[in-house]
């Protein structure tokens, strides 16, 4: 809790202070009081309740959390403009020699200099102004609206409303005058009749009613929604109330979407309706009509110019961007005309040349052409076949047909020799016969091979020695010697593993018997044997 001073406390005093704070939070002990005798909430954290050291607080208090630097002498009041306090009847000593007021001297007088001042005439003494002295605070000195009277703006509003009212009245008189002149003109041309007079009078009355309704379209009305009757602003009627709202034009659920927040309907609510009869075609219609497209092109040009290094910004300098776009269009048109003139100067202009002779224009000739009832040519002019841009009927390498005139087994070839190799030399009919004979021979060989595979050929079995080594047919092994050779081989391998079991007198015999060779083969370890690690 708030402490009066930061004096040193022992461990016992600190423990007691914590217990007291816990008791105050639990409501078992009374709350701590500040300098004014008010209770301090025990749940306020210490970093808020502890006063800074430079305030030298002797007792617990929350005064440092309040606006304790505020000076009661500071004020935000302002001068009472034009206020008068006293009207004198005669000149007083020390007053202004010009007007006679005591609130200023002669040099500070704002009235017109008199021929004879009030000091000498004693007449028309000006009243004393109200002099006030304020000691403004920081905000009061820098408040630009300090002392502003909002009611003084009423005359500005009244002036604009009077101007709008005069404009509406003038337009209404002009329209009625034109309508009356038109009706008088129709009366003179069509004759004077009672029925026509009644109809004209009815037209004038209807026009007056319509004009009165139309004039309310741009009328500014005050909207009052406060309990005290104050005005919350102004609202302008944006449409005639007899018009159907856009969201009521098509009540189908799957029709154009209406956003109530922005009051927008982008799609056309009546797409099947005659365009000449409907007055609303969606908000998107406004984006592709009028000056919207020009403004869009202006924005695109500003972006492209900025990307190319020009210092232009549509929002920051709109006039500069518009002028730059205007010069761009002029230069573009000049360049287009210049390019056209250069092309005409180089290649000529067939449209501007002299007219062709009459014989060539009409295409008259002495050639007769006969047609049938279906419009086909029977006799006379022959039908011209359309030709390709590639060379036609060009044969190479003794071929009589072009490449691609023959197709077999998903391959193109020449029809004259039935070859599928491009740019090959043509062999003619002999090549076709040779190819057929080769194909027949290949088929016979394939059939013979398949028949040979079907017949089973017995394979002579060979007796293999240990680890797949072939053994001669005339080899005869003695089983007793083979057993002894195997034992010697095992003993030899044990000596190789343990050098201590080797004897000093070792005798080698270079002669190897078939039984020893077979024993060596049987005891040999192969590196590719998967079970070699499990032997012995």
C-alpha positions as CSV (number, residue, x, y, z in Angstrom):
1,X,0.0,0.0,0.0
2,X,1.0,3.6,-0.2
3,X,3.9,4.4,2.1
4,X,4.7,7.7,3.5
5,X,8.5,7.4,3.1
6,X,11.0,5.0,1.7
7,X,12.7,4.5,5.1
8,X,14.5,1.2,5.6
9,X,12.4,-1.6,7.2
10,X,13.5,-4.7,8.9
11,X,12.4,-8.1,7.8
12,X,9.9,-8.4,10.6
13,X,8.4,-5.0,9.8
14,X,8.2,-5.9,6.2
15,X,6.4,-9.1,7.0
16,X,3.9,-7.2,9.2
17,X,3.3,-4.7,6.4
18,X,2.4,-7.5,4.0
19,X,0.1,-9.2,6.5
20,X,-1.6,-5.8,7.1
21,X,-2.1,-5.4,3.3
22,X,-3.6,-8.9,3.0
23,X,-5.9,-8.2,5.9
24,X,-7.1,-4.9,4.2
25,X,-7.7,-6.7,1.0
26,X,-9.7,-9.4,2.7
27,X,-11.7,-6.7,4.6
28,X,-10.5,-7.8,8.0
29,X,-8.7,-4.5,8.7
30,X,-9.8,-0.9,8.0
31,X,-8.6,0.8,4.8
32,X,-5.8,3.3,4.9
33,X,-6.7,7.0,4.9
34,X,-5.0,9.7,2.8
35,X,-4.3,13.3,3.7
36,X,-7.9,14.4,3.2
37,X,-9.3,11.6,5.3
38,X,-10.6,9.5,2.4
39,X,-10.1,5.8,2.3
40,X,-7.6,4.3,-0.2
41,X,-8.7,1.2,-2.1
42,X,-6.4,-1.6,-0.9
43,X,-6.6,-3.3,-4.3
44,X,-4.7,-0.5,-6.0
45,X,-1.3,-1.8,-7.1
46,X,1.8,-0.5,-5.5
47,X,3.2,1.1,-8.7
48,X,0.2,3.3,-8.8
49,X,-0.2,4.1,-5.1
50,X,3.5,4.8,-4.4
51,X,4.3,8.5,-4.7
52,X,7.5,9.5,-6.6
53,X,10.5,10.2,-4.4
54,X,10.8,13.8,-5.5
55,X,7.4,14.8,-4.1
56,X,8.6,14.0,-0.5
57,X,5.3,12.7,0.6
58,X,5.0,12.3,4.4
59,X,1.7,10.5,4.5
60,X,0.0,8.1,2.1
61,X,-2.0,9.8,-0.6
62,X,-3.2,9.4,-4.2
63,X,-2.8,13.1,-4.9
64,X,0.0,12.4,-7.3
65,X,-2.4,10.5,-9.5
66,X,-4.7,13.5,-9.9
67,X,-4.1,16.7,-11.9
68,X,-2.2,18.3,-9.0
69,X,-0.4,20.8,-11.2
70,X,-3.5,22.6,-12.3
71,X,-3.7,26.2,-11.3
72,X,-7.1,27.6,-10.4
73,X,-6.1,31.0,-11.7
74,X,-5.9,29.7,-15.3
75,X,-9.0,30.0,-17.3
76,X,-10.3,29.4,-20.9
77,X,-12.6,32.4,-20.9
78,X,-12.4,35.1,-23.6
79,X,-13.1,38.8,-23.9
80,X,-16.6,40.1,-24.0
81,X,-16.5,41.8,-27.4
82,X,-18.2,45.1,-27.7
83,X,-19.4,45.3,-24.1
84,X,-19.9,48.8,-22.5
85,X,-19.8,49.4,-18.8
86,X,-20.4,53.2,-18.2
87,X,-21.8,56.1,-20.3
88,X,-20.5,59.5,-19.0
89,X,-22.3,62.8,-19.6
90,X,-19.3,65.1,-19.6
91,X,-15.6,64.9,-20.3
92,X,-13.4,63.5,-17.5
93,X,-9.8,64.2,-16.8
94,X,-7.5,61.5,-18.2
95,X,-10.0,60.3,-20.8
96,X,-9.5,60.1,-24.5
97,X,-9.3,63.5,-26.0
98,X,-11.1,62.3,-29.2
99,X,-14.1,60.3,-28.0
100,X,-14.0,60.9,-24.2
101,X,-13.8,57.2,-23.1
102,X,-11.7,56.3,-20.1
103,X,-10.7,52.8,-21.3
104,X,-8.0,54.0,-23.8
105,X,-5.8,57.0,-24.6
106,X,-5.9,59.3,-27.7
107,X,-3.3,57.3,-29.7
108,X,-5.3,54.0,-29.2
109,X,-8.7,55.4,-30.1
110,X,-10.4,53.5,-32.9
111,X,-13.1,56.1,-33.7
112,X,-12.9,58.6,-36.6
113,X,-10.7,61.6,-35.6
114,X,-13.1,64.5,-34.8
115,X,-12.5,68.1,-35.9
116,X,-12.9,69.1,-32.3
117,X,-12.5,66.3,-29.8
118,X,-14.7,65.6,-26.8
119,X,-12.3,67.3,-24.5
120,X,-13.1,70.7,-26.0
121,X,-16.7,70.2,-27.0
122,X,-18.0,68.0,-24.1
123,X,-20.5,66.4,-26.4
124,X,-21.0,62.8,-27.8
125,X,-19.0,61.2,-25.0
126,X,-18.3,57.5,-26.0
127,X,-19.1,54.8,-23.4
128,X,-16.2,53.1,-21.6
129,X,-15.3,49.6,-23.0
130,X,-15.2,46.6,-20.7
131,X,-11.5,45.8,-20.0
132,X,-10.7,42.3,-18.9
133,X,-7.4,40.6,-18.0
134,X,-7.1,36.8,-18.3
135,X,-4.3,34.5,-17.3
136,X,-4.7,31.8,-19.9
137,X,-3.2,28.3,-19.6
138,X,-1.3,26.4,-22.2
139,X,-4.4,25.2,-24.2
140,X,-6.1,28.5,-23.9
141,X,-3.2,30.4,-25.5
142,X,-3.2,28.1,-28.5
143,X,-6.9,27.6,-29.0
144,X,-7.7,29.3,-32.3
145,X,-11.5,28.9,-31.7
146,X,-11.4,30.3,-28.3
147,X,-14.1,33.0,-28.0
148,X,-15.8,32.0,-31.3
149,X,-19.6,32.4,-31.3
150,X,-21.2,29.8,-33.5
151,X,-24.3,31.9,-33.8
152,X,-22.4,34.4,-35.9
153,X,-22.3,31.9,-38.8
154,X,-26.1,32.1,-39.1
155,X,-25.9,35.2,-41.4
156,X,-23.8,33.2,-43.8
157,X,-26.4,30.4,-44.0
158,X,-29.2,32.9,-44.5
159,X,-27.3,34.6,-47.3
160,X,-26.9,31.3,-49.2
161,X,-30.5,30.3,-48.6
162,X,-31.7,33.6,-49.9
163,X,-29.6,33.2,-53.0
164,X,-30.9,29.7,-53.7
165,X,-34.5,30.8,-53.1
166,X,-34.0,33.7,-55.6
167,X,-32.5,31.3,-58.2
168,X,-35.4,28.9,-57.8
169,X,-37.9,31.7,-58.2
170,X,-36.2,33.0,-61.3
171,X,-36.1,29.6,-63.0
172,X,-39.7,29.0,-62.2
173,X,-40.8,32.3,-63.7
174,X,-38.7,31.6,-66.8
175,X,-40.2,28.2,-67.4
176,X,-43.7,29.4,-66.9
177,X,-43.1,32.3,-69.3
178,X,-41.8,29.9,-72.0
179,X,-44.8,27.6,-71.5
180,X,-47.3,30.5,-71.8
181,X,-45.6,31.7,-75.0
182,X,-45.8,28.2,-76.4
183,X,-49.5,28.0,-75.5
184,X,-50.3,31.4,-77.1
185,X,-48.5,30.3,-80.3
186,X,-50.5,27.1,-80.5
187,X,-53.7,29.1,-80.0
188,X,-52.9,31.4,-82.9
189,X,-52.1,28.6,-85.3
190,X,-54.9,26.2,-84.4
191,X,-57.7,28.6,-83.8
192,X,-59.5,29.8,-80.7
193,X,-61.9,27.3,-79.2
194,X,-63.2,26.7,-75.8
195,X,-61.9,23.2,-75.6
196,X,-58.4,24.3,-76.5
197,X,-58.5,27.1,-73.9
198,X,-59.5,24.6,-71.2
199,X,-56.8,22.2,-72.2
200,X,-54.2,25.0,-72.3
201,X,-55.3,26.2,-68.9
202,X,-55.0,22.7,-67.6
203,X,-51.5,22.4,-69.1
204,X,-50.4,25.6,-67.4
205,X,-51.8,24.3,-64.1
206,X,-50.1,20.9,-64.4
207,X,-46.9,22.6,-65.3
208,X,-47.1,24.8,-62.2
209,X,-47.8,21.8,-60.1
210,X,-44.9,19.8,-61.6
211,X,-42.6,22.8,-61.3
212,X,-43.4,23.1,-57.6
213,X,-42.6,19.4,-57.1
214,X,-39.4,19.7,-59.1
215,X,-38.3,22.7,-57.1
216,X,-38.5,20.7,-53.9
217,X,-35.9,18.3,-55.4
218,X,-32.9,20.5,-54.5
219,X,-34.4,22.0,-51.4
220,X,-32.2,21.8,-48.2
221,X,-34.2,20.8,-45.2
222,X,-33.1,20.7,-41.6
223,X,-33.2,17.4,-39.8
224,X,-34.1,17.6,-36.1
225,X,-33.7,14.5,-34.0
226,X,-32.5,15.7,-30.7
227,X,-34.7,15.9,-27.5
228,X,-33.9,19.6,-27.1
229,X,-35.0,20.4,-30.6
230,X,-31.5,21.2,-31.9
231,X,-30.5,20.7,-35.5
232,X,-28.2,17.8,-36.2
233,X,-27.3,18.9,-39.7
234,X,-28.9,19.3,-43.1
235,X,-30.1,16.7,-45.6
236,X,-30.7,17.1,-49.4
237,X,-33.4,15.3,-51.2
238,X,-31.5,13.2,-53.8
239,X,-34.5,11.9,-55.7
240,X,-38.2,12.5,-56.2
241,X,-40.2,10.5,-53.6
242,X,-42.7,9.3,-56.2
243,X,-39.9,7.3,-58.0
244,X,-39.7,3.5,-57.3
245,X,-36.7,2.5,-55.2
246,X,-34.1,0.5,-57.0
247,X,-34.5,-2.5,-54.7
248,X,-38.2,-2.6,-55.6
249,X,-37.8,-2.8,-59.3
250,X,-37.3,-6.6,-59.3
251,X,-38.5,-8.5,-56.3
252,X,-36.9,-11.8,-57.5
253,X,-34.5,-13.3,-54.9
254,X,-32.0,-14.2,-57.6
255,X,-32.0,-10.8,-59.3
256,X,-29.4,-8.0,-58.9
257,X,-27.9,-7.8,-55.4
258,X,-28.7,-4.6,-53.4
259,X,-26.2,-3.6,-50.7
260,X,-28.2,-1.6,-48.0
261,X,-25.1,-0.2,-46.4
262,X,-23.8,1.6,-49.4
263,X,-27.2,1.7,-51.2
264,X,-25.7,0.4,-54.3
265,X,-27.0,-2.1,-56.9
266,X,-24.3,-2.7,-59.4
267,X,-26.0,-5.1,-61.7
268,X,-29.1,-4.4,-63.9
269,X,-32.3,-5.4,-62.0
270,X,-34.2,-5.6,-65.3
271,X,-31.9,-7.0,-67.9
272,X,-34.7,-8.2,-70.2
273,X,-36.5,-4.9,-70.3
274,X,-36.3,-2.6,-73.3
275,X,-33.4,-0.2,-72.8
276,X,-35.4,2.7,-74.1
277,X,-38.1,2.3,-71.4
278,X,-36.1,1.7,-68.2
279,X,-34.6,4.7,-66.4
280,X,-32.2,2.6,-64.2
281,X,-29.7,0.1,-65.5
282,X,-27.5,-0.5,-62.5
283,X,-24.6,1.4,-60.9
284,X,-22.1,-0.2,-63.3
285,X,-23.8,1.7,-66.2
286,X,-22.4,4.9,-64.7
287,X,-18.9,3.6,-64.7
288,X,-18.9,2.9,-68.4
289,X,-20.7,6.1,-69.5
290,X,-20.1,9.8,-69.4
291,X,-16.8,11.1,-68.1
292,X,-16.1,8.0,-66.1
293,X,-14.1,6.4,-68.9
294,X,-12.1,9.6,-69.5
295,X,-11.2,9.8,-65.8
296,X,-10.2,6.2,-65.8
297,X,-7.9,6.7,-68.8
298,X,-6.4,9.8,-67.0
299,X,-5.6,7.7,-63.9
300,X,-4.0,4.9,-66.0
301,X,-1.9,7.5,-67.8
302,X,-0.8,9.0,-64.5
303,X,0.3,5.6,-63.2
304,X,2.2,4.7,-66.4
305,X,3.9,8.1,-66.4
306,X,5.0,7.7,-62.8
307,X,6.4,4.2,-63.6
308,X,8.4,5.7,-66.4
309,X,10.0,8.3,-64.2
310,X,7.8,11.3,-64.5
311,X,7.0,13.2,-61.3
312,X,3.2,13.1,-61.6
313,X,0.5,12.2,-59.1
314,X,-3.2,12.2,-59.8
315,X,-4.3,13.0,-56.2
316,X,-1.5,15.3,-55.3
317,X,-1.5,17.4,-58.5
318,X,-4.6,16.7,-60.5
319,X,-4.3,19.8,-62.8
320,X,-0.7,18.8,-63.7
321,X,-1.8,15.3,-64.4
322,X,-4.7,16.4,-66.6
323,X,-2.5,18.9,-68.5
324,X,0.2,16.2,-69.0
325,X,-2.5,13.8,-70.4
326,X,-3.8,16.4,-72.7
327,X,-0.3,17.1,-74.1
328,X,0.2,13.4,-74.4
329,X,-2.9,12.9,-76.6
330,X,-1.9,15.8,-78.8
331,X,1.6,14.4,-79.3
332,X,0.2,11.0,-79.9
333,X,-2.1,12.3,-82.6
334,X,0.7,14.2,-84.3
335,X,2.9,11.1,-84.2
336,X,0.1,9.0,-85.7
337,X,-0.4,11.5,-88.6
338,X,3.3,11.7,-89.2
339,X,3.6,7.9,-89.3
340,X,0.7,7.7,-91.8
341,X,2.3,10.4,-94.0
342,X,5.6,8.6,-94.0
343,X,4.0,5.3,-95.0
344,X,2.1,7.0,-97.8
345,X,5.2,8.8,-99.0
346,X,7.2,5.6,-99.2
347,X,4.6,3.1,-100.5
348,X,2.0,5.5,-102.1
349,X,-1.7,5.7,-101.6
350,X,-3.9,3.7,-103.9
351,X,-7.1,5.4,-102.7
352,X,-5.8,8.9,-103.8
353,X,-4.5,7.8,-107.2
354,X,-6.2,8.4,-110.4
355,X,-9.4,6.4,-111.0
356,X,-9.1,3.2,-113.1
357,X,-10.5,3.0,-116.6
358,X,-14.1,2.2,-117.0
359,X,-13.3,-1.1,-118.8
360,X,-11.2,-2.3,-115.8
361,X,-13.8,-1.2,-113.2
362,X,-16.7,-2.9,-114.9
363,X,-14.7,-5.9,-116.0
364,X,-16.3,-6.3,-119.4
365,X,-14.9,-8.9,-121.8
366,X,-15.9,-10.9,-124.9
367,X,-15.7,-14.3,-123.1
368,X,-19.0,-16.1,-122.7
369,X,-19.7,-18.2,-119.6
370,X,-22.8,-20.6,-119.4
371,X,-24.3,-21.4,-116.0
372,X,-27.0,-24.0,-115.0
373,X,-30.0,-23.4,-112.8
374,X,-28.0,-24.1,-109.6
375,X,-25.4,-21.4,-110.6
376,X,-22.7,-23.9,-111.6
377,X,-20.5,-23.1,-114.6
378,X,-21.4,-25.4,-117.5
379,X,-19.2,-24.0,-120.2
380,X,-16.8,-21.2,-120.6
381,X,-14.7,-20.2,-117.7
382,X,-12.9,-23.1,-115.8
383,X,-12.9,-23.3,-112.0
384,X,-9.6,-22.2,-110.6
385,X,-8.4,-24.3,-107.7
386,X,-7.0,-22.5,-104.7
387,X,-3.2,-22.9,-104.4
388,X,-1.2,-23.2,-101.3
389,X,1.7,-20.9,-100.4
390,X,4.0,-23.9,-100.4
391,X,5.5,-25.4,-103.6
392,X,3.2,-28.0,-105.2
393,X,3.9,-31.0,-107.5
394,X,7.7,-30.9,-106.8
395,X,9.1,-34.5,-106.9
396,X,12.6,-35.3,-105.6
397,X,14.9,-38.4,-105.7
398,X,13.0,-40.0,-108.7
399,X,9.7,-40.1,-106.8
400,X,6.4,-39.7,-108.7
401,X,4.4,-38.7,-105.6
402,X,5.0,-36.3,-102.8
403,X,5.8,-37.1,-99.2
404,X,2.7,-37.9,-97.2
405,X,0.7,-39.5,-100.0
406,X,0.8,-42.9,-98.3
407,X,-0.1,-43.9,-94.7
408,X,0.5,-47.2,-93.0
409,X,1.0,-48.3,-89.4
410,X,0.9,-44.7,-88.1
411,X,3.7,-43.6,-90.5
412,X,3.7,-41.4,-93.5
413,X,5.5,-42.3,-96.7
414,X,5.6,-42.2,-100.5
415,X,2.9,-43.9,-102.4
416,X,5.0,-44.7,-105.4
417,X,7.5,-46.9,-103.5
418,X,5.8,-47.3,-100.1
419,X,8.8,-46.1,-98.2
420,X,8.5,-44.4,-94.8
421,X,11.9,-42.8,-94.8
422,X,11.8,-39.2,-96.0
423,X,14.1,-37.9,-98.7
424,X,15.0,-41.5,-99.6
425,X,15.6,-42.6,-103.2
426,X,12.6,-44.1,-105.0
427,X,12.9,-47.8,-105.8
428,X,9.6,-48.1,-107.7
429,X,7.8,-51.4,-108.1
430,X,11.0,-53.4,-107.4
431,X,11.3,-51.8,-104.0
432,X,7.7,-52.7,-103.2
433,X,8.3,-56.4,-104.1
434,X,11.5,-56.5,-102.1
435,X,9.8,-55.0,-99.1
436,X,6.9,-57.5,-99.3
437,X,9.4,-60.4,-99.6
438,X,11.4,-59.1,-96.7
439,X,8.2,-58.8,-94.6
440,X,7.1,-62.4,-95.5
441,X,10.5,-63.8,-94.6
442,X,10.5,-61.9,-91.3
443,X,7.0,-63.3,-90.5
444,X,8.3,-66.9,-91.3
445,X,11.3,-66.5,-89.0
446,X,9.1,-65.3,-86.2
447,X,6.7,-68.2,-86.6
448,X,9.6,-70.7,-86.7
449,X,11.1,-69.2,-83.5
450,X,7.7,-69.4,-81.7
451,X,7.4,-73.1,-82.7
452,X,10.9,-73.8,-81.5
453,X,10.1,-72.3,-78.1
454,X,7.0,-74.4,-77.7
455,X,8.9,-77.7,-78.0
456,X,10.8,-78.8,-74.8
457,X,14.5,-79.7,-75.3
458,X,15.9,-81.9,-72.4
459,X,18.9,-80.3,-70.7
460,X,21.7,-82.6,-69.5
461,X,22.2,-82.3,-65.8
462,X,25.6,-81.8,-64.6
463,X,26.7,-82.8,-61.1
464,X,28.2,-79.7,-59.5
465,X,30.7,-79.7,-56.8
466,X,30.5,-77.5,-53.7
467,X,29.8,-73.8,-54.4
468,X,28.9,-74.5,-58.0
469,X,32.3,-75.8,-59.3
470,X,32.1,-78.3,-62.2
471,X,33.5,-81.7,-61.4
472,X,35.0,-83.9,-64.2
473,X,33.0,-86.9,-65.1
474,X,35.8,-89.4,-64.5
475,X,36.6,-88.0,-61.0
476,X,36.4,-90.7,-58.3
477,X,36.7,-89.6,-54.6
478,X,37.5,-91.9,-51.7
479,X,35.2,-91.1,-48.9
480,X,37.7,-92.1,-46.2
481,X,40.4,-89.8,-47.5
482,X,37.9,-87.1,-48.0
483,X,36.9,-87.3,-44.4
484,X,40.6,-87.1,-43.3
485,X,41.2,-84.1,-45.7
486,X,38.2,-82.3,-44.2
487,X,39.6,-82.8,-40.6
488,X,43.0,-81.5,-41.7
489,X,41.4,-78.5,-43.3
490,X,39.5,-77.7,-40.1
491,X,42.7,-78.0,-38.0
492,X,44.6,-75.8,-40.3
493,X,41.9,-73.1,-40.1
494,X,42.0,-73.3,-36.3
495,X,45.8,-72.8,-36.3
496,X,45.3,-69.8,-38.6
497,X,42.9,-68.2,-36.1
498,X,45.2,-68.9,-33.0
499,X,48.9,-68.5,-33.7
500,X,49.8,-70.1,-30.4
501,X,48.7,-73.5,-31.7
502,X,51.1,-73.5,-34.6
503,X,54.0,-76.0,-34.3
504,X,57.6,-75.1,-34.8
505,X,58.4,-77.9,-37.2
506,X,56.0,-77.3,-40.0
507,X,56.3,-79.4,-43.1
508,X,54.6,-78.4,-46.3
509,X,53.6,-80.8,-49.0
510,X,53.1,-79.3,-52.5
511,X,51.2,-82.3,-53.8
512,X,47.4,-81.8,-53.5
513,X,45.2,-84.7,-53.9
514,X,41.6,-84.5,-55.3
515,X,40.2,-85.2,-51.8
516,X,42.1,-82.3,-50.3
517,X,41.0,-80.0,-53.1
518,X,37.4,-81.1,-52.5
519,X,37.8,-80.5,-48.8
520,X,39.2,-77.0,-49.5
521,X,36.2,-76.2,-51.7
522,X,33.8,-77.4,-49.1
523,X,35.4,-75.3,-46.3
524,X,36.1,-72.2,-48.3
525,X,34.1,-69.1,-47.3
526,X,32.6,-67.2,-50.2
527,X,32.2,-63.4,-49.8
528,X,28.8,-63.4,-51.6
529,X,27.4,-66.0,-49.3
530,X,24.6,-64.5,-47.2
531,X,25.2,-67.1,-44.4
532,X,29.0,-66.7,-44.2
533,X,28.8,-65.0,-40.8
534,X,27.0,-67.9,-39.3
535,X,29.5,-70.7,-40.3
536,X,31.4,-72.4,-37.5
